[in-house]
């Protein structure tokens, strides 16, 4: 399987090269040259399969340069937590993607990417350095996903004073091969520093520098797996009413990576209902799906801040998949915008109906599911644990959620980050003065 660029001006390349490069040299995003079909046996035996078996089939379909026998160990290390389908209320269900170490769905893709990179580096006896800019959740998923992974050193750059102390503690207390850099600037400064370093030949060579941001194929492709796993569990799920109605997948969306994985899953032959993009007021992507016109804009801050994205990068993959045919997109994907007040209302409504507490991102999804469905069942992607957003929960419900134990532990560990200025020279100096030898 080869990978090509959405911008169409880069040579086709292998999976290995695509994940080490991140962005294609023409500035586009890597996409599979053609999508494989799921093996017929997997679809036929869906009700008796397992999450890891799905992962192994998926990995084998997309990656030809890792022996099939190695995938079992890879998934055992990457996917160490369950992804259960649960009933919420009425015909709304949740696929709970947030049981990983940082309690958000990004763990699922990041932990797969970490193991794939480590596998390649182990066979070629190389080390790499990963630099990643974060405004919160990505950094903690990357820090935890790559913690103690052999051959890899990580720099996480975050804007000083602009993320919650909980987010900071989650990425700045691990130590070992994870270096947290507190940048005296904004998230945009952090992103600029990473881009400058990647473009700096001397640094890139001395450190074997790469990144692990949300456009990485190595984070996107494994996400297809949980759509399949959602439908596998659906087959065995006790349900009311129309037993053969296929559920819609409702996806709380920011950069549209999660939704892109759903588009790919269906195109590969997964029987499922419509896909629905649920966004907060940062809805340039949702507007595009509704109208066919794409107007990126600066992001506004909302209660579901991991989705505060004004220019969703994975839209390029979706548009490329449908050859920019907006009617074809609308035939398969719906889009709903949910404001902050509606988000709080949904947290309250769900709590009073079921006693369950939704995180604000999942609440956007549930509100969107309610807004659009008639009788068709829905599976909402539950993207984060509510304990990560206790201030929003307190605002909605007037109760203070206890912190989940993983987060409590992070708060108690000493912070180990290095403060640097937003000038590129400061970051360059850190990269060139640290020893190049990675863990392991
Ligand atoms: C990143 C994130 C999203 C958005 O996912 P995309 O793939 O960028 O659309 C939604 N919810 C949570 C909790 C996230 O961390």
Short mmCIF file of C-alpha atoms and ligand atoms in Angstrom, two decimals:
data_model
loop_
_atom_site.label_atom_id
_atom_site.label_comp_id
_atom_site.label_asym_id
_atom_site.label_seq_id
_atom_site.Cartn_x
_atom_site.Cartn_y
_atom_site.Cartn_z
CA UNK A 1 0.00 0.00 0.00
CA UNK A 2 1.34 3.40 -0.99
CA UNK A 3 0.41 6.84 0.26
CA UNK A 4 -0.06 10.01 -1.77
CA UNK A 5 -0.57 13.66 -0.86
CA UNK A 6 -3.91 15.51 -0.87
CA UNK A 7 -2.06 18.33 -2.63
CA UNK A 8 -1.12 15.92 -5.42
CA UNK A 9 2.43 17.13 -5.98
CA UNK A 10 4.47 14.69 -3.88
CA UNK A 11 5.67 11.24 -4.92
CA UNK A 12 3.81 8.20 -3.63
CA UNK A 13 5.54 6.79 -0.57
CA UNK A 14 5.49 3.96 1.94
CA UNK A 15 3.66 3.98 5.27
CA UNK A 16 6.98 4.15 7.06
CA UNK A 17 8.10 7.24 5.18
CA UNK A 18 4.69 8.88 5.51
CA UNK A 19 4.66 8.53 9.31
CA UNK A 20 8.22 9.78 9.72
CA UNK A 21 7.57 12.77 7.46
CA UNK A 22 4.19 13.69 8.97
CA UNK A 23 3.32 16.33 6.41
CA UNK A 24 3.92 15.52 2.72
CA UNK A 25 6.74 17.59 1.12
CA UNK A 26 4.17 19.50 -1.01
CA UNK A 27 2.38 20.67 2.15
CA UNK A 28 -0.51 18.21 1.70
CA UNK A 29 -1.71 15.43 3.99
CA UNK A 30 -0.90 11.83 3.26
CA UNK A 31 -3.81 9.58 2.22
CA UNK A 32 -3.93 5.94 1.13
CA UNK A 33 -3.55 5.61 -2.65
CA UNK A 34 -6.72 3.51 -2.58
CA UNK A 35 -8.73 2.24 0.36
CA UNK A 36 -8.61 -1.52 0.91
CA UNK A 37 -11.82 -3.47 1.66
CA UNK A 38 -12.17 -5.17 5.04
CA UNK A 39 -11.67 -8.94 4.69
CA UNK A 40 -15.06 -10.62 4.11
CA UNK A 41 -14.46 -12.99 7.04
CA UNK A 42 -14.01 -10.06 9.42
CA UNK A 43 -17.32 -8.51 8.38
CA UNK A 44 -19.11 -11.88 8.50
CA UNK A 45 -17.83 -12.77 11.98
CA UNK A 46 -18.09 -9.29 13.43
CA UNK A 47 -20.19 -10.38 16.39
CA UNK A 48 -17.51 -12.76 17.66
CA UNK A 49 -14.37 -10.75 16.95
CA UNK A 50 -12.23 -8.74 19.40
CA UNK A 51 -10.86 -5.21 19.39
CA UNK A 52 -7.30 -6.44 18.92
CA UNK A 53 -8.28 -8.82 16.11
CA UNK A 54 -9.85 -5.85 14.31
CA UNK A 55 -6.69 -3.82 14.90
CA UNK A 56 -4.51 -6.58 13.45
CA UNK A 57 -6.65 -6.86 10.27
CA UNK A 58 -6.62 -3.11 9.86
CA UNK A 59 -2.87 -2.80 10.36
CA UNK A 60 -2.21 -5.61 7.88
CA UNK A 61 -4.40 -3.88 5.28
CA UNK A 62 -2.47 -0.62 5.50
CA UNK A 63 1.10 -1.51 6.47
CA UNK A 64 3.13 -3.95 4.37
CA UNK A 65 6.53 -3.47 5.91
CA UNK A 66 5.79 -4.77 9.42
CA UNK A 67 5.38 -8.56 9.59
CA UNK A 68 1.81 -9.56 10.41
CA UNK A 69 2.97 -11.64 13.36
CA UNK A 70 4.33 -8.52 15.06
CA UNK A 71 0.97 -6.78 15.22
CA UNK A 72 -0.30 -8.88 18.13
CA UNK A 73 2.39 -7.59 20.49
CA UNK A 74 2.04 -4.10 19.09
CA UNK A 75 -1.67 -3.90 19.94
CA UNK A 76 -1.14 -5.54 23.31
CA UNK A 77 1.15 -2.64 24.20
CA UNK A 78 -0.81 0.12 22.47
CA UNK A 79 -4.43 -0.70 23.30
CA UNK A 80 -4.33 -1.61 26.97
CA UNK A 81 -7.84 -0.45 27.87
CA UNK A 82 -11.41 -1.32 26.89
CA UNK A 83 -13.60 0.67 24.43
CA UNK A 84 -17.12 -0.27 25.56
CA UNK A 85 -20.43 0.50 23.87
CA UNK A 86 -23.00 1.59 26.45
CA UNK A 87 -26.63 2.68 26.32
CA UNK A 88 -27.27 6.31 27.33
CA UNK A 89 -30.98 7.01 26.91
CA UNK A 90 -33.69 6.53 24.29
CA UNK A 91 -31.97 5.40 21.12
CA UNK A 92 -28.66 7.08 21.96
CA UNK A 93 -25.58 5.02 22.79
CA UNK A 94 -22.01 5.94 23.66
CA UNK A 95 -18.83 4.38 22.33
CA UNK A 96 -16.55 5.18 25.27
CA UNK A 97 -13.19 6.08 23.78
CA UNK A 98 -11.82 7.69 26.94
CA UNK A 99 -10.53 4.81 29.08
CA UNK A 100 -6.87 5.30 28.13
CA UNK A 101 -4.19 6.78 30.40
CA UNK A 102 -5.01 10.43 29.63
CA UNK A 103 -8.77 9.85 29.60
CA UNK A 104 -9.37 11.16 26.07
CA UNK A 105 -9.73 9.37 22.73
CA UNK A 106 -6.42 10.70 21.39
CA UNK A 107 -4.69 7.94 23.40
CA UNK A 108 -6.00 5.38 20.90
CA UNK A 109 -4.24 6.83 17.86
CA UNK A 110 -1.16 8.17 19.61
CA UNK A 111 -0.33 4.91 21.37
CA UNK A 112 -0.54 3.02 18.09
CA UNK A 113 1.74 5.56 16.39
CA UNK A 114 4.27 5.32 19.23
CA UNK A 115 4.52 1.52 18.90
CA UNK A 116 4.77 1.65 15.11
CA UNK A 117 7.60 4.18 15.19
CA UNK A 118 9.38 2.21 17.88
CA UNK A 119 9.08 -0.96 15.79
CA UNK A 120 10.64 0.69 12.74
CA UNK A 121 13.45 2.27 14.81
CA UNK A 122 14.20 -0.98 16.56
CA UNK A 123 14.69 -2.80 13.26
CA UNK A 124 16.88 -0.05 11.79
CA UNK A 125 18.80 0.71 15.04
CA UNK A 126 17.97 4.40 14.85
CA UNK A 127 16.76 6.98 17.34
CA UNK A 128 14.48 9.91 16.67
CA UNK A 129 13.32 13.05 18.42
CA UNK A 130 9.70 14.11 18.27
CA UNK A 131 8.68 17.74 18.76
CA UNK A 132 5.03 18.52 19.25
CA UNK A 133 3.18 21.75 20.00
CA UNK A 134 0.10 21.49 22.17
CA UNK A 135 -2.70 23.61 23.56
CA UNK A 136 -3.55 20.87 26.05
CA UNK A 137 -4.88 17.41 25.23
CA UNK A 138 -2.55 16.40 22.42
CA UNK A 139 0.51 17.01 24.57
CA UNK A 140 -0.61 14.75 27.38
CA UNK A 141 -1.62 11.97 24.98
CA UNK A 142 1.75 12.21 23.20
CA UNK A 143 3.73 12.45 26.45
CA UNK A 144 2.03 9.36 27.91
CA UNK A 145 1.90 7.45 24.62
CA UNK A 146 5.65 7.81 24.08
CA UNK A 147 6.74 7.60 27.72
CA UNK A 148 9.49 4.97 28.02
CA UNK A 149 9.10 3.97 24.36
CA UNK A 150 12.50 2.89 23.13
CA UNK A 151 14.49 4.93 20.59
CA UNK A 152 12.30 8.02 20.95
CA UNK A 153 12.89 11.33 22.76
CA UNK A 154 9.99 13.76 22.96
CA UNK A 155 9.78 17.55 23.34
CA UNK A 156 6.32 18.86 24.16
CA UNK A 157 5.98 22.63 23.73
CA UNK A 158 3.12 24.35 25.49
CA UNK A 159 2.22 28.01 26.05
CA UNK A 160 3.07 29.19 29.56
CA UNK A 161 0.02 30.08 31.65
CA UNK A 162 -2.43 29.25 28.85
CA UNK A 163 -3.30 25.67 29.69
CA UNK A 164 -4.90 24.31 32.85
CA UNK A 165 -2.59 23.21 35.64
CA UNK A 166 -4.05 19.73 35.30
CA UNK A 167 -3.10 19.62 31.61
CA UNK A 168 0.37 20.91 32.46
CA UNK A 169 0.89 18.34 35.20
CA UNK A 170 -0.15 15.54 32.87
CA UNK A 171 2.64 16.27 30.43
CA UNK A 172 5.30 17.96 32.53
CA UNK A 173 5.76 15.42 35.31
CA UNK A 174 6.79 12.27 33.51
CA UNK A 175 10.51 12.92 33.02
CA UNK A 176 12.63 10.19 31.41
CA UNK A 177 12.44 10.52 27.63
CA UNK A 178 9.70 13.18 27.82
CA UNK A 179 10.87 16.81 27.96
CA UNK A 180 8.27 19.49 28.60
CA UNK A 181 9.08 22.99 27.37
CA UNK A 182 7.06 25.85 28.81
CA UNK A 183 7.17 28.52 26.11
CA UNK A 184 6.79 32.20 26.98
CA UNK A 185 4.25 32.80 24.24
CA UNK A 186 1.08 31.48 22.66
CA UNK A 187 0.09 28.14 21.14
CA UNK A 188 0.83 29.65 17.72
CA UNK A 189 4.38 30.42 18.90
CA UNK A 190 4.77 26.79 19.95
CA UNK A 191 3.61 25.62 16.53
CA UNK A 192 5.97 28.04 14.79
CA UNK A 193 8.93 26.79 16.86
CA UNK A 194 8.21 23.18 15.88
CA UNK A 195 7.87 24.12 12.20
CA UNK A 196 11.11 26.13 12.29
CA UNK A 197 12.97 23.25 13.88
CA UNK A 198 11.62 20.78 11.31
CA UNK A 199 12.79 23.10 8.53
CA UNK A 200 16.24 23.64 10.14
CA UNK A 201 18.55 21.21 8.34
CA UNK A 202 21.26 21.18 11.00
CA UNK A 203 18.79 20.42 13.79
CA UNK A 204 16.76 17.95 11.76
CA UNK A 205 19.92 16.00 10.98
CA UNK A 206 21.52 16.14 14.42
CA UNK A 207 18.32 15.04 16.12
CA UNK A 208 16.45 13.00 13.47
CA UNK A 209 13.57 15.31 14.17
CA UNK A 210 9.95 14.50 13.37
CA UNK A 211 6.52 15.31 14.79
CA UNK A 212 3.41 13.45 15.92
CA UNK A 213 0.61 15.92 15.36
CA UNK A 214 -2.98 15.10 14.58
CA UNK A 215 -2.46 14.92 10.82
CA UNK A 216 -0.20 11.86 11.17
CA UNK A 217 -1.50 8.83 9.28
CA UNK A 218 -0.20 6.76 12.17
CA UNK A 219 -2.79 8.39 14.42
CA UNK A 220 -5.63 8.46 11.88
CA UNK A 221 -5.69 4.92 10.51
CA UNK A 222 -5.97 3.07 13.87
CA UNK A 223 -9.08 5.15 14.59
CA UNK A 224 -10.91 3.25 11.85
CA UNK A 225 -10.68 0.25 14.17
CA UNK A 226 -13.04 1.52 16.82
CA UNK A 227 -15.82 2.16 14.29
CA UNK A 228 -15.61 -1.52 13.43
CA UNK A 229 -15.47 -2.42 17.11
CA UNK A 230 -18.51 -0.21 17.75
CA UNK A 231 -20.50 -2.13 15.13
CA UNK A 232 -19.17 -5.46 16.43
CA UNK A 233 -20.56 -4.67 19.87
CA UNK A 234 -23.76 -3.29 18.32
CA UNK A 235 -24.49 -6.73 16.86
CA UNK A 236 -24.69 -8.18 20.36
CA UNK A 237 -26.32 -5.21 21.97
CA UNK A 238 -29.77 -5.67 23.50
CA UNK A 239 -31.92 -3.03 21.83
CA UNK A 240 -35.46 -1.90 21.47
CA UNK A 241 -37.39 -1.38 18.26
CA UNK A 242 -36.12 -1.78 14.72
CA UNK A 243 -33.51 -4.46 15.23
CA UNK A 244 -31.98 -4.09 11.79
CA UNK A 245 -31.75 -0.28 11.64
CA UNK A 246 -28.12 0.70 11.29
CA UNK A 247 -26.97 3.28 13.83
CA UNK A 248 -25.61 6.67 12.82
CA UNK A 249 -22.20 7.61 14.23
CA UNK A 250 -22.22 11.08 15.78
CA UNK A 251 -18.70 12.47 16.12
CA UNK A 252 -17.72 15.47 18.26
CA UNK A 253 -15.33 17.17 15.83
CA UNK A 254 -12.47 19.65 15.86
CA UNK A 255 -9.82 18.78 13.29
CA UNK A 256 -12.15 16.15 11.76
CA UNK A 257 -9.64 13.31 12.16
CA UNK A 258 -12.12 11.16 14.02
CA UNK A 259 -14.79 11.79 11.37
CA UNK A 260 -12.31 11.01 8.56
CA UNK A 261 -11.68 7.61 10.16
CA UNK A 262 -15.46 7.02 10.01
CA UNK A 263 -15.59 7.96 6.33
CA UNK A 264 -12.79 5.49 5.66
CA UNK A 265 -14.43 2.74 7.73
CA UNK A 266 -17.63 2.98 5.69
CA UNK A 267 -15.76 3.17 2.39
CA UNK A 268 -13.89 -0.01 3.38
CA UNK A 269 -17.21 -1.83 3.70
CA UNK A 270 -18.38 -1.34 7.28
CA UNK A 271 -22.18 -1.35 7.31
CA UNK A 272 -23.22 1.69 9.37
CA UNK A 273 -25.74 4.52 9.14
CA UNK A 274 -24.97 8.15 8.44
CA UNK A 275 -22.02 10.00 9.92
CA UNK A 276 -22.77 13.22 11.75
CA UNK A 277 -20.15 15.86 12.53
CA UNK A 278 -21.04 17.61 15.79
CA UNK A 279 -19.15 20.84 16.36
CA UNK A 280 -19.28 23.72 18.82
CA UNK A 281 -19.59 27.28 17.43
CA UNK A 282 -16.22 26.80 15.73
CA UNK A 283 -18.14 25.27 12.84
CA UNK A 284 -16.27 26.15 9.63
CA UNK A 285 -16.13 22.41 8.86
CA UNK A 286 -19.81 21.84 9.69
CA UNK A 287 -20.75 24.84 7.55
CA UNK A 288 -18.81 23.38 4.67
CA UNK A 289 -20.73 20.12 4.95
CA UNK A 290 -24.04 21.99 5.11
CA UNK A 291 -23.37 24.51 2.33
CA UNK A 292 -20.34 23.45 0.28
CA UNK A 293 -18.50 26.66 1.04
CA UNK A 294 -15.49 26.61 3.32
CA UNK A 295 -14.58 29.76 5.21
CA UNK A 296 -11.83 29.14 7.79
CA UNK A 297 -11.76 31.59 10.66
CA UNK A 298 -10.01 32.30 13.96
CA UNK A 299 -11.12 29.96 16.74
CA UNK A 300 -13.27 31.12 19.65
CA UNK A 301 -12.92 29.67 23.12
CA UNK A 302 -15.76 27.35 24.20
CA UNK A 303 -16.54 24.81 26.94
CA UNK A 304 -15.48 22.00 24.58
CA UNK A 305 -12.04 23.50 24.02
CA UNK A 306 -10.38 20.50 22.34
CA UNK A 307 -12.70 21.30 19.42
CA UNK A 308 -11.88 25.02 19.23
CA UNK A 309 -10.49 24.83 15.72
CA UNK A 310 -11.21 27.37 13.02
CA UNK A 311 -9.53 25.59 10.12
CA UNK A 312 -9.89 21.81 10.47
CA UNK A 313 -6.95 20.18 8.74
CA UNK A 314 -8.54 16.80 8.00
CA UNK A 315 -11.23 18.40 5.85
CA UNK A 316 -8.62 18.16 3.08
CA UNK A 317 -8.74 14.37 3.41
CA UNK A 318 -12.54 14.30 3.36
CA UNK A 319 -12.76 16.57 0.33
CA UNK A 320 -10.18 14.50 -1.47
CA UNK A 321 -12.05 11.27 -0.67
CA UNK A 322 -15.26 12.62 -2.24
CA UNK A 323 -13.44 14.46 -5.05
CA UNK A 324 -14.88 17.71 -3.70
CA UNK A 325 -18.39 16.54 -4.64
CA UNK A 326 -20.49 18.26 -2.00
CA UNK A 327 -23.66 16.33 -2.90
CA UNK A 328 -21.80 13.06 -2.32
CA UNK A 329 -20.53 14.39 1.02
CA UNK A 330 -24.01 15.47 2.11
CA UNK A 331 -25.43 12.07 1.15
CA UNK A 332 -23.21 10.44 3.79
CA UNK A 333 -22.38 13.11 6.35
CA UNK A 334 -24.63 15.43 8.31
CA UNK A 335 -23.39 18.35 10.42
CA UNK A 336 -24.85 19.96 13.52
CA UNK A 337 -23.58 23.01 15.47
CA UNK A 338 -24.12 23.13 19.24
CA UNK A 339 -23.47 26.29 21.29
CA UNK A 340 -22.12 26.50 24.85
CA UNK A 341 -25.55 26.97 26.41
CA UNK A 342 -26.92 23.91 24.61
CA UNK A 343 -23.84 21.99 25.78
CA UNK A 344 -24.53 22.85 29.43
CA UNK A 345 -28.24 22.07 28.90
CA UNK A 346 -27.35 18.64 27.54
CA UNK A 347 -25.08 17.86 30.51
CA UNK A 348 -28.01 18.76 32.79
CA UNK A 349 -30.65 16.88 30.76
CA UNK A 350 -28.59 13.70 30.54
CA UNK A 351 -27.73 13.89 34.23
CA UNK A 352 -31.35 14.22 35.27
CA UNK A 353 -32.46 11.43 32.93
CA UNK A 354 -29.72 8.92 33.70
CA UNK A 355 -27.47 10.13 36.52
CA UNK A 356 -24.55 9.97 34.07
CA UNK A 357 -22.19 12.92 33.65
CA UNK A 358 -21.07 13.76 30.12
CA UNK A 359 -17.88 15.65 29.37
CA UNK A 360 -18.56 18.82 27.34
CA UNK A 361 -17.27 17.32 24.04
CA UNK A 362 -19.43 14.24 24.35
CA UNK A 363 -22.34 16.51 25.36
CA UNK A 364 -21.97 18.34 22.03
CA UNK A 365 -22.31 14.95 20.34
CA UNK A 366 -25.32 13.87 22.38
CA UNK A 367 -27.08 17.21 21.80
CA UNK A 368 -26.39 16.86 18.07
CA UNK A 369 -27.75 13.29 18.08
CA UNK A 370 -30.95 14.48 19.70
CA UNK A 371 -31.28 17.38 17.33
CA UNK A 372 -31.06 15.31 14.23
CA UNK A 373 -32.55 11.91 14.81
CA UNK A 374 -35.97 10.60 14.17
CA UNK A 375 -36.21 6.91 15.00
CA UNK A 376 -32.79 5.90 13.81
CA UNK A 377 -30.47 4.83 16.63
CA UNK A 378 -27.23 6.72 17.19
CA UNK A 379 -23.80 5.89 18.56
CA UNK A 380 -22.12 9.02 19.90
CA UNK A 381 -18.35 8.94 20.13
CA UNK A 382 -17.62 9.74 23.80
CA UNK A 383 -14.26 11.46 23.42
CA UNK A 384 -13.28 12.41 26.97
CA UNK A 385 -13.86 11.55 30.62
CA UNK A 386 -15.92 14.24 32.41
CA UNK A 387 -13.39 14.33 35.28
CA UNK A 388 -11.01 16.22 32.97
CA UNK A 389 -13.44 19.14 32.75
CA UNK A 390 -14.63 19.49 36.32
CA UNK A 391 -15.02 23.28 36.08
CA UNK A 392 -17.53 22.97 33.20
CA UNK A 393 -19.34 20.18 35.06
CA UNK A 394 -19.53 22.33 38.17
CA UNK A 395 -20.96 25.14 36.11
CA UNK A 396 -23.61 22.88 34.58
CA UNK A 397 -24.58 20.78 37.57
CA UNK A 398 -23.33 22.65 40.62
CA UNK A 399 -21.39 19.60 41.76
CA UNK A 400 -17.65 19.15 42.06
CA UNK A 401 -16.54 15.90 40.41
CA UNK A 402 -13.81 13.98 42.18
CA UNK A 403 -10.69 13.76 40.03
CA UNK A 404 -10.08 10.34 38.49
CA UNK A 405 -7.08 8.66 40.21
CA UNK A 406 -4.78 9.01 37.15
CA UNK A 407 -5.25 12.78 37.24
CA UNK A 408 -4.94 13.04 41.00
CA UNK A 409 -1.58 11.28 40.78
CA UNK A 410 -0.40 13.68 38.08
CA UNK A 411 -1.26 16.64 40.30
CA UNK A 412 0.90 15.24 43.08
CA UNK A 413 4.03 14.66 40.99
CA UNK A 414 6.70 17.40 40.84
CA UNK A 415 6.68 19.52 37.68
CA UNK A 416 9.78 19.07 35.52
CA UNK A 417 9.60 21.53 32.68
CA UNK A 418 12.09 23.95 31.18
CA UNK A 419 10.96 27.50 30.55
CA UNK A 420 12.13 28.97 27.25
CA UNK A 421 11.49 32.19 25.34
CA UNK A 422 9.45 32.11 22.13
CA UNK A 423 12.57 33.02 20.11
CA UNK A 424 13.61 30.15 17.87
CA UNK A 425 17.23 30.34 19.09
CA UNK A 426 16.15 29.22 22.55
CA UNK A 427 14.49 26.05 21.26
CA UNK A 428 17.34 25.40 18.85
CA UNK A 429 19.82 25.62 21.70
CA UNK A 430 17.86 23.07 23.74
CA UNK A 431 17.72 20.67 20.81
CA UNK A 432 21.40 20.96 19.96
CA UNK A 433 22.74 20.87 23.51
CA UNK A 434 20.85 17.82 24.76
CA UNK A 435 22.49 14.47 24.16
CA UNK A 436 21.22 12.94 20.91
CA UNK A 437 21.07 9.44 22.27
CA UNK A 438 17.47 8.49 23.01
CA UNK A 439 16.14 6.04 25.58
CA UNK A 440 16.98 2.43 25.06
C1 LIG B 1 -9.23 16.24 19.89
C2 LIG B 1 -10.58 16.08 20.51
C3 LIG B 1 -11.76 16.13 19.74
C4 LIG B 1 -11.76 16.44 18.26
O1 LIG B 1 -11.30 15.37 17.48
P1 LIG B 1 -10.88 15.59 15.95
O2 LIG B 1 -10.40 14.29 15.48
O3 LIG B 1 -9.82 16.65 15.97
O4 LIG B 1 -12.10 16.08 15.23
C5 LIG B 1 -12.97 15.91 20.37
N1 LIG B 1 -13.03 15.67 21.70
C6 LIG B 1 -11.93 15.62 22.47
C7 LIG B 1 -12.07 15.36 23.93
C8 LIG B 1 -10.66 15.81 21.91
O5 LIG B 1 -9.56 15.75 22.70
#
